[in-house]
XYZ file of C-alpha atoms in Angstrom:
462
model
C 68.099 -96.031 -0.307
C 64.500 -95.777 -1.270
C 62.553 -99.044 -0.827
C 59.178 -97.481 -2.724
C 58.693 -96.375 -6.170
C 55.916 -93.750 -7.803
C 53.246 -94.584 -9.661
C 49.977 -93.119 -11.068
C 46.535 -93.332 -11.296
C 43.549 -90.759 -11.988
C 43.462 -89.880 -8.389
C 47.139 -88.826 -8.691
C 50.418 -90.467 -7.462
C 50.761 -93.358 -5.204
C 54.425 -94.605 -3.709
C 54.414 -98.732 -4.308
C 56.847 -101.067 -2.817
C 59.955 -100.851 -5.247
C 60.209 -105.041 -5.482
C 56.155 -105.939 -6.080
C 54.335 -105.617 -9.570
C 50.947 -103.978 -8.164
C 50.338 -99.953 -9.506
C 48.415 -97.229 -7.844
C 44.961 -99.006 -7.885
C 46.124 -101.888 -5.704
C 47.920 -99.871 -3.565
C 45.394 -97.656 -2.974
C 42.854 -100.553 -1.878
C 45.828 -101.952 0.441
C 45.961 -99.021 2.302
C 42.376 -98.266 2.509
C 40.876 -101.631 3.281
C 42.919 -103.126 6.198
C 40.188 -104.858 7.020
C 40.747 -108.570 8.268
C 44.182 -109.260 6.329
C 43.937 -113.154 6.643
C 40.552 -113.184 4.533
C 43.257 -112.950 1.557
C 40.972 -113.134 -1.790
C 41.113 -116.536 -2.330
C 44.287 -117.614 -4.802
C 42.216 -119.750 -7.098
C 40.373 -116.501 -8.545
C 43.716 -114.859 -9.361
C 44.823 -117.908 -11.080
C 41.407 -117.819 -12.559
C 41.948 -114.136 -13.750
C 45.516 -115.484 -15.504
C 42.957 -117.686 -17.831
C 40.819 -114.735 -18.421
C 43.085 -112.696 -19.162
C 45.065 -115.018 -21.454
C 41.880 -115.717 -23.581
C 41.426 -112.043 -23.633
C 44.905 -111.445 -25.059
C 44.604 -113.747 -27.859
C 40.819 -112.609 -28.737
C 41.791 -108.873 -28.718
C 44.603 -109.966 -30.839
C 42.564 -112.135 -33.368
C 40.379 -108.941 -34.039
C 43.394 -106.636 -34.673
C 43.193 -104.570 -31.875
C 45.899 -105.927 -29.782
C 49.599 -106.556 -31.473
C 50.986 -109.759 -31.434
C 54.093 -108.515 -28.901
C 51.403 -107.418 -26.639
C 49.082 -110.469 -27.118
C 52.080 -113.150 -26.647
C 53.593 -110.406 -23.121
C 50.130 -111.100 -21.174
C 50.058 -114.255 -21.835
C 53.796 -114.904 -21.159
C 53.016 -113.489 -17.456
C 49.520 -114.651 -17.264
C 51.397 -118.183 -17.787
C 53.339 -116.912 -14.596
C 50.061 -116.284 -12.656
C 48.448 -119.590 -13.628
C 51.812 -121.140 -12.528
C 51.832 -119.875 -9.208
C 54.933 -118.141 -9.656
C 53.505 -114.362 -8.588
C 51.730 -115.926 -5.949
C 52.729 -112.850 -3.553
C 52.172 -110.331 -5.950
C 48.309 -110.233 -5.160
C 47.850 -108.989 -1.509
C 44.261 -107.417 -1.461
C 41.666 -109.080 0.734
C 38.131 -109.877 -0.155
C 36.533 -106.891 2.148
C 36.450 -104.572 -0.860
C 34.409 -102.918 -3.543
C 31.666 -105.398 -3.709
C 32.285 -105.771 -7.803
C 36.095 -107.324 -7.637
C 36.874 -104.035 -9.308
C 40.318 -103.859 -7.008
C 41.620 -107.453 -7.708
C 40.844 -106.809 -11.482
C 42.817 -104.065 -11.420
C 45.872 -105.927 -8.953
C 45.341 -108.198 -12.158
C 46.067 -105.903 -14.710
C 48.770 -103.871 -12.925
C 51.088 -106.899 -12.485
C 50.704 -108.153 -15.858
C 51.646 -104.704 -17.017
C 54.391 -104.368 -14.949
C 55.826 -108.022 -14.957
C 55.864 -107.504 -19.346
C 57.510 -104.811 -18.428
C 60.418 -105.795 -16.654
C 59.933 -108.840 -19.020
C 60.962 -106.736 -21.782
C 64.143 -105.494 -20.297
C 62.445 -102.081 -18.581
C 62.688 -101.234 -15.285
C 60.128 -100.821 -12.853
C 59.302 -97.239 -12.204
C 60.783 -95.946 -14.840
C 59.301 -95.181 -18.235
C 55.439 -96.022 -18.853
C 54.634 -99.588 -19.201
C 54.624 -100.676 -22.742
C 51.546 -102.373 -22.008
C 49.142 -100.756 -20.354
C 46.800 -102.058 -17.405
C 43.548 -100.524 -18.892
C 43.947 -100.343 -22.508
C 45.552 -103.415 -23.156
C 45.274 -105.932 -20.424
C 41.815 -104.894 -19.786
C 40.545 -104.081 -22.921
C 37.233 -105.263 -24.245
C 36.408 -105.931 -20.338
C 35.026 -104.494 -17.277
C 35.627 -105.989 -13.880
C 31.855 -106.442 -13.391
C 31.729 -109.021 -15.876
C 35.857 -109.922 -15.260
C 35.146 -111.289 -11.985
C 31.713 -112.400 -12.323
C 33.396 -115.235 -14.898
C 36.461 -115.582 -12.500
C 34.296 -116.908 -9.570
C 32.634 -119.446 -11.992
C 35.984 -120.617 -13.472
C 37.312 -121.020 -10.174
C 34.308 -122.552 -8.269
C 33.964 -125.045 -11.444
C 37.185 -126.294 -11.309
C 37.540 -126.481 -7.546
C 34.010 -128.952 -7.627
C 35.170 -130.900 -10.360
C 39.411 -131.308 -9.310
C 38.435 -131.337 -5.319
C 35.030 -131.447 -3.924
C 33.651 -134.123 -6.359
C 36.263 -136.951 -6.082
C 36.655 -136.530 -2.451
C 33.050 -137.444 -1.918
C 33.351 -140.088 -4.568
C 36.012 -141.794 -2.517
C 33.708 -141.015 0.818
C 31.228 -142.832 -1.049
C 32.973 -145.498 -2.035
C 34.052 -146.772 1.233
C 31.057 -146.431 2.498
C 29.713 -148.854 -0.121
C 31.710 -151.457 0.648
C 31.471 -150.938 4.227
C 27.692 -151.517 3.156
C 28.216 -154.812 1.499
C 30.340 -155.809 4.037
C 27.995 -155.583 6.793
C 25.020 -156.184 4.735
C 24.472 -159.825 6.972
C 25.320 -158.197 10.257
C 21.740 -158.103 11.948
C 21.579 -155.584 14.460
C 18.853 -154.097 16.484
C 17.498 -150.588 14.963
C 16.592 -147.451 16.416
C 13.678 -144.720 16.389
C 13.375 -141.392 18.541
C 16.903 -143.124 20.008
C 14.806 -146.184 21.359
C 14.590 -149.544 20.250
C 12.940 -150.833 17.141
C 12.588 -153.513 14.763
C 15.801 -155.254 13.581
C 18.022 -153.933 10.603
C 21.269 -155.098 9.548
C 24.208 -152.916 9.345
C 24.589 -152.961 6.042
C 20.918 -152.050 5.535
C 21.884 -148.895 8.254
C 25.249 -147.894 6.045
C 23.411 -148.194 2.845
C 21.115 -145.301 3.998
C 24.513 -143.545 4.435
C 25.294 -144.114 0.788
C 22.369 -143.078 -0.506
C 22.954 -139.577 1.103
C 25.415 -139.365 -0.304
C 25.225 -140.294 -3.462
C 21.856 -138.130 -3.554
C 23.947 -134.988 -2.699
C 26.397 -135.775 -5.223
C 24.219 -136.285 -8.136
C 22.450 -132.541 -6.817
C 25.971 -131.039 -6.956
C 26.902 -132.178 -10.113
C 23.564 -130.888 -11.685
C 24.712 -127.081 -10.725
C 27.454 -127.513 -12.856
C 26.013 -126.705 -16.019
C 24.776 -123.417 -14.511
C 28.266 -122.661 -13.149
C 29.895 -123.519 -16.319
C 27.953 -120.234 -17.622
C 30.777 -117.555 -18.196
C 29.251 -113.281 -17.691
C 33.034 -112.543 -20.064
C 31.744 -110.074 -22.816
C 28.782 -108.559 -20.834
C 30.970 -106.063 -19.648
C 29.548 -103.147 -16.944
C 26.074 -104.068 -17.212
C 25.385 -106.755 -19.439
C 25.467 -104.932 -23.031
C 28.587 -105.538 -24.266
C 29.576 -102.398 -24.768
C 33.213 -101.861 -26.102
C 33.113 -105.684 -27.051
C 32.835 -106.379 -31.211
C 30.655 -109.036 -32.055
C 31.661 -112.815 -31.729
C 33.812 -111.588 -28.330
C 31.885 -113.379 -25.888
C 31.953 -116.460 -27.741
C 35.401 -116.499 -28.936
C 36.801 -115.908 -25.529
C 34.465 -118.402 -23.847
C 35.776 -121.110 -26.460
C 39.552 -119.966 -25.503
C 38.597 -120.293 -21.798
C 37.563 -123.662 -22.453
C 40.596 -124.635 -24.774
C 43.173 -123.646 -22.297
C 41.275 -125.016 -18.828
C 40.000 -127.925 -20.365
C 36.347 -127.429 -18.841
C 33.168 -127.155 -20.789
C 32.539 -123.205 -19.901
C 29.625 -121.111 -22.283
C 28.585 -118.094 -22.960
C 25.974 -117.031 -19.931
C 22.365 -117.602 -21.472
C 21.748 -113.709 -19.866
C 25.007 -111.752 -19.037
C 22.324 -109.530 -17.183
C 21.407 -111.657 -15.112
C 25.255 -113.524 -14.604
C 26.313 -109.879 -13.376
C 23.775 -108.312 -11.327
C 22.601 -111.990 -9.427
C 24.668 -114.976 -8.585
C 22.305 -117.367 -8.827
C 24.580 -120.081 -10.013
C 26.859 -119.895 -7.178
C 23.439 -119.712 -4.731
C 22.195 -122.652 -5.865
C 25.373 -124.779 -6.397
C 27.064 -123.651 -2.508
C 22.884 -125.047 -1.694
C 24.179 -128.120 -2.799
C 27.303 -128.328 -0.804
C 25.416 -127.702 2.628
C 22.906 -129.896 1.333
C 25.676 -132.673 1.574
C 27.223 -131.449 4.520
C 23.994 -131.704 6.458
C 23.514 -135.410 5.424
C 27.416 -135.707 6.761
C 26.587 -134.350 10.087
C 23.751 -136.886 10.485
C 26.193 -139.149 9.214
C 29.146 -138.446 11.540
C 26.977 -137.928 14.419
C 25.603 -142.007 14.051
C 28.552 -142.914 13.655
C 30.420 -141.446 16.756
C 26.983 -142.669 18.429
C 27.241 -146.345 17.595
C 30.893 -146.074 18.244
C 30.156 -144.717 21.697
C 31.670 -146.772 24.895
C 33.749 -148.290 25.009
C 32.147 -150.006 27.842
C 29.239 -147.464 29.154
C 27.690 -146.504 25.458
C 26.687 -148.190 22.186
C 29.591 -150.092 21.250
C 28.224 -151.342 18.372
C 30.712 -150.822 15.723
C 34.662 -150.185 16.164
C 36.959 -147.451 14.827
C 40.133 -146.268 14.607
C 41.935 -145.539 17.509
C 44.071 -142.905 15.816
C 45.158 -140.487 18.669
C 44.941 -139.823 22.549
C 41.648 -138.409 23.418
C 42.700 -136.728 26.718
C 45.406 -134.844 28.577
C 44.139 -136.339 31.959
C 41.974 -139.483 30.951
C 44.492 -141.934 30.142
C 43.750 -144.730 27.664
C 40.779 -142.545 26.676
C 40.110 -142.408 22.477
C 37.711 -140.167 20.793
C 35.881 -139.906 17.581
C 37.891 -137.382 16.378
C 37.383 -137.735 12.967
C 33.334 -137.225 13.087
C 33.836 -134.506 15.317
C 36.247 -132.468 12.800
C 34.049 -133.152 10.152
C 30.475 -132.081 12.006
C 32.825 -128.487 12.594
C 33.286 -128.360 9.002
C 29.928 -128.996 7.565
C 28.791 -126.118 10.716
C 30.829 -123.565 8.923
C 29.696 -124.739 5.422
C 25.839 -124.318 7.192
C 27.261 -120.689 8.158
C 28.716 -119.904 4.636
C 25.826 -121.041 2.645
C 23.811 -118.416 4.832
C 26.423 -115.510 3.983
C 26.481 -116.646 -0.064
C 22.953 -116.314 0.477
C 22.676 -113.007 1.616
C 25.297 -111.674 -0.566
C 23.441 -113.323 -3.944
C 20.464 -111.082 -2.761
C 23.316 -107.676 -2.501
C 22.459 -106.911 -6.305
C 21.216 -103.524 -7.002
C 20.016 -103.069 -10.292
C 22.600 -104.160 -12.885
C 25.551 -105.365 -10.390
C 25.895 -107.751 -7.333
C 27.990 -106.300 -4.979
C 29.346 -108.479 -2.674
C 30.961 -110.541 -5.357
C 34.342 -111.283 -3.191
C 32.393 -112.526 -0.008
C 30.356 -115.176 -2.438
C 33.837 -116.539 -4.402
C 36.080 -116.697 -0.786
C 32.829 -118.405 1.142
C 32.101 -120.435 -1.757
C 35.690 -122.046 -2.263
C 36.143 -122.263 1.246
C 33.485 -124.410 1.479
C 34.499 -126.653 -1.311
C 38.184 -127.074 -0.179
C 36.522 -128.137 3.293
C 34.647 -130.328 2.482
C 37.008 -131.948 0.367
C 39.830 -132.354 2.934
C 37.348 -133.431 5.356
C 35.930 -136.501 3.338
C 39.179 -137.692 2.239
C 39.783 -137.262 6.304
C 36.971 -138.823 7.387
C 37.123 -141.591 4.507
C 40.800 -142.118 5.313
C 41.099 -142.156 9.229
C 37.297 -143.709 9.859
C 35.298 -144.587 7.810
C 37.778 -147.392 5.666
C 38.670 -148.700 9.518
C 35.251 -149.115 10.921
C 34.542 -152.447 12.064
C 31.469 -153.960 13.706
C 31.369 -155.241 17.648
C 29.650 -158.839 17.031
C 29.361 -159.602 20.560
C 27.631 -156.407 21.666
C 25.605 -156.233 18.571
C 24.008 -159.865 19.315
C 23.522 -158.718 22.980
C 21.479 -156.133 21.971
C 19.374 -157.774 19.626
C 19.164 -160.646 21.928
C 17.965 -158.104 24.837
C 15.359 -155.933 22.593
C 12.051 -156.291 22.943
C 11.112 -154.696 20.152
C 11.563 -158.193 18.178
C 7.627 -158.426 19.597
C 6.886 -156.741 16.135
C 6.465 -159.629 14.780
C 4.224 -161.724 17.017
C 1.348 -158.468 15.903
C 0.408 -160.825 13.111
C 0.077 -163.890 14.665
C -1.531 -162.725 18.534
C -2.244 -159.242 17.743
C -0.976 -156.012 18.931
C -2.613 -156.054 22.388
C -1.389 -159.308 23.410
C 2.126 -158.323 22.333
C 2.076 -155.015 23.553
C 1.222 -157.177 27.156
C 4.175 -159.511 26.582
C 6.775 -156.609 26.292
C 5.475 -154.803 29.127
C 5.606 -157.950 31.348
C 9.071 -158.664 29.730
C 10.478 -155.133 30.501
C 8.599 -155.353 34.232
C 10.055 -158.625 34.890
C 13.335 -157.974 33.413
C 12.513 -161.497 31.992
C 12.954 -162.290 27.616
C 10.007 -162.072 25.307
C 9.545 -165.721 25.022
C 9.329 -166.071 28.684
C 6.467 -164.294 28.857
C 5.238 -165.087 25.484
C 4.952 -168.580 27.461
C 4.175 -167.839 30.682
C 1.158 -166.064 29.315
C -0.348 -169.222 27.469
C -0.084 -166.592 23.897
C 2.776 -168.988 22.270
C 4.174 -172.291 22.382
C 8.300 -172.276 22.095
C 7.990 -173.746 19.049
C 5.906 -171.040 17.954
C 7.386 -168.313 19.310
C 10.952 -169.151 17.753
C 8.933 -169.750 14.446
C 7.550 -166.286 14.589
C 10.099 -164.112 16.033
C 13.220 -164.410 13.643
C 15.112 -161.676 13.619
C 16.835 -162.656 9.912
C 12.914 -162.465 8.603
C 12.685 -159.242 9.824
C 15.235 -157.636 8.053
């Protein structure tokens, strides 16, 4: 019993598993690229093609050069695709022709062979009534296919993932702002001791990271909502009749429900990626200020009886196989890994956006699986972080006061009163003597007590 069927391409005939949709052209780019088959091109782009090629259907079909069986076929399946009900039936990985040109084609090939079977035909026998090239694909090329794909899919994974997930980050860090916002504490420079901050003064810097990165991510949007659909090879539009762009665009938009356009320069949105540059720029923008972030945090959490100890938080898991009763900040540490490898991606997207020769980027798949990578990460790891830390962070009172009681840094203020020489002398006798600022303050003939507690308040200081 044969477990393969034939089919064809212009190279000649290819045997395809007898159960999966794919033609020739995907199975030809299964067999030759075996290269690194968990780097799967990433699912959102297929379900990104089933939009694509759905507005396609019904724009071919508006101009009269697509029938109306055909037009409502593709979509029935590309309804399938967006469904995530052919899920398996799209096996090529991203190391591949550098223009998508292979998963445009996986694209086509299962549409055409799905309406096929759809239609009461059997696979592998008989030519598909609807053919991968000249109907699913027509008035396209997969330079301009997948260029729009990558910016459907990267705009909708920022706006349904990445964006509220750092909302909510941000959010709990607000309050956790407010909260401590009369919690004076002692801060730090260069890791020593400085003037006094409170808490909430230290989280609010946190927020305003944050929110900074947000509002720089949200700004690339309009860029990425810029669709390359009707350049096709090169930018021209050739094989397209006039209007296609921006009927297909406005199709795009009607059935994803996002604010897409027609590209101001489909030259440009084919042969350079700057969109997806500058917009994965913004991500690693954020996930540097979350390193920074995570790494205070596991700092001040640090102890809990030989570090910091300022602030509390959750003791979620078992920090060692051999320490017992050992905890560890888990949570920052998963989400410094994750902002490393968004770092590392944002240097590959680079380099790829600079892989354009001429009129085409080539490394188009590397750019869309980096890019959504990095958006899915850092999405699971703020709600993470958010969830398991950040809402269960609470501050250490007693070790807080002891610190602030201890620092000599609270001399800062006396630099108006005695000068900076004179206080400079106090905190180095202070520090010498292992003996408090108004000690020596005293014992020095600088300060009365009752002038030394006026002066140095650590609630004016804040």
């Amino acid at each position: 019993m044969t477990h393969s069927r034939i089919e064809k391409d212009t190279l000649g005939v290819v045997r395809v598993p007898i159960n999966k949709y794919w033609g020739a052209q995907t199975e030809r780019s299964r067999k030759n690229f075996k290269i690194g088959p968990e780097a799967s091109m990433p699912i959102e782009i297929i379900h990104a093609f089933g939009f694509l090629k759905k507005a396609a259907a019904h724009v071919n079909f508006e101009f009269g050069f697509l029938s109306k069986k055909k037009k409502d076929m593709i979509s029935l399946v590309c309804d399938e695709i967006i469904n995530e009900k052919l899920n398996d039936q799209f096996p090529l990985v991203i190391w591949q022709t550098g223009s998508g040109t292979h998963t445009n084609m996986n694209i086509n090939e299962v549409i055409s062979n799905r309406a096929h079977v759809l239609m009461g035909k059997e696979l592998g026998k008989f030519q598909p009534l609807i053919h991968p090239n000249d109907d699913v694909n027509m008035s396209q090329s997969s330079n301009d296919t997948f260029s729009t794909a990558m910016h459907i899919a990267a705009y909708q994974k920022l706006v349904k993932k990445t964006i509220p997930s750092i909302q909510e980050l941000k959010k709990n860090f607000e309050k956790k702002s407010k909260f401590f916002q009369n919690i004076i504490k002692i801060g730090r420079t260069h890791l020593m001791d400085a003037t006094p901050i409170t808490l909430g003064q230290e989280f609010s810097g946190y927020v305003s990271q944050i929110d900074h990165g947000l509002n720089v991510i949200e700004k690339t949007l309009d860029h990425l909502s810029e669709l390359a659909i009707g350049g096709t090879a090169v930018g021209t539009g050739l094989n397209t009749p006039k209007g296609y762009d921006k009927k297909i665009t406005e199709y795009i938009c009607e059935l994803t429900g996002f604010p897409f356009k027609v590209a101001k320069n489909k030259f440009e949105a084919i042969s350079s990626h700057d969109a997806i540059v500058e917009s994965h720029s913004a991500i690693k923008q954020i996930a540097v200020s979350l390193i920074k972030i995570s790494n205070d945090i596991r700092f001040l959490s640090s102890g809990p009886r030989s570090g910091i100890g300022e602030i509390y938080i959750p003791e979620n898991e078992p920090g060692s196989s051999m320490m017992p009763g050992k905890v560890n900040p888990t949570q920052c540490e998963a989400i410094i890994m994750v902002c490393t490898q968004i770092i590392g991606n944002d240097m590959s997207i680079s380099m790829a956006g600079s892989s354009g020769n001429y009129e085409l980027n080539v490394s188009k798949p590397l750019m869309a699986y980096n890019f959504l990578q990095s958006a899915q990460l850092l999405a699971d790891a703020c709600v993470s972080f958010s969830s398991f830390c950040v809402m269960g962070i609470q501050p250490n009172y007693k070790r807080i006061k002891e610190f602030l009681d201890k620092s000599l840094m609270l001399v800062t203020a006396l630099n108006t009163h005695i000068g900076y020489e004179k206080s400079a002398e106090i905190a180095k006798f202070a520090y010498k003597n292992n003996t408090t600022l108004k000690e020596e303050a005293i014992r020095l003939g600088y300060l009365t007590i009752e002038e030394f507690e006026k002066f140095v308040n650590p609630s004016k200081m804040v």
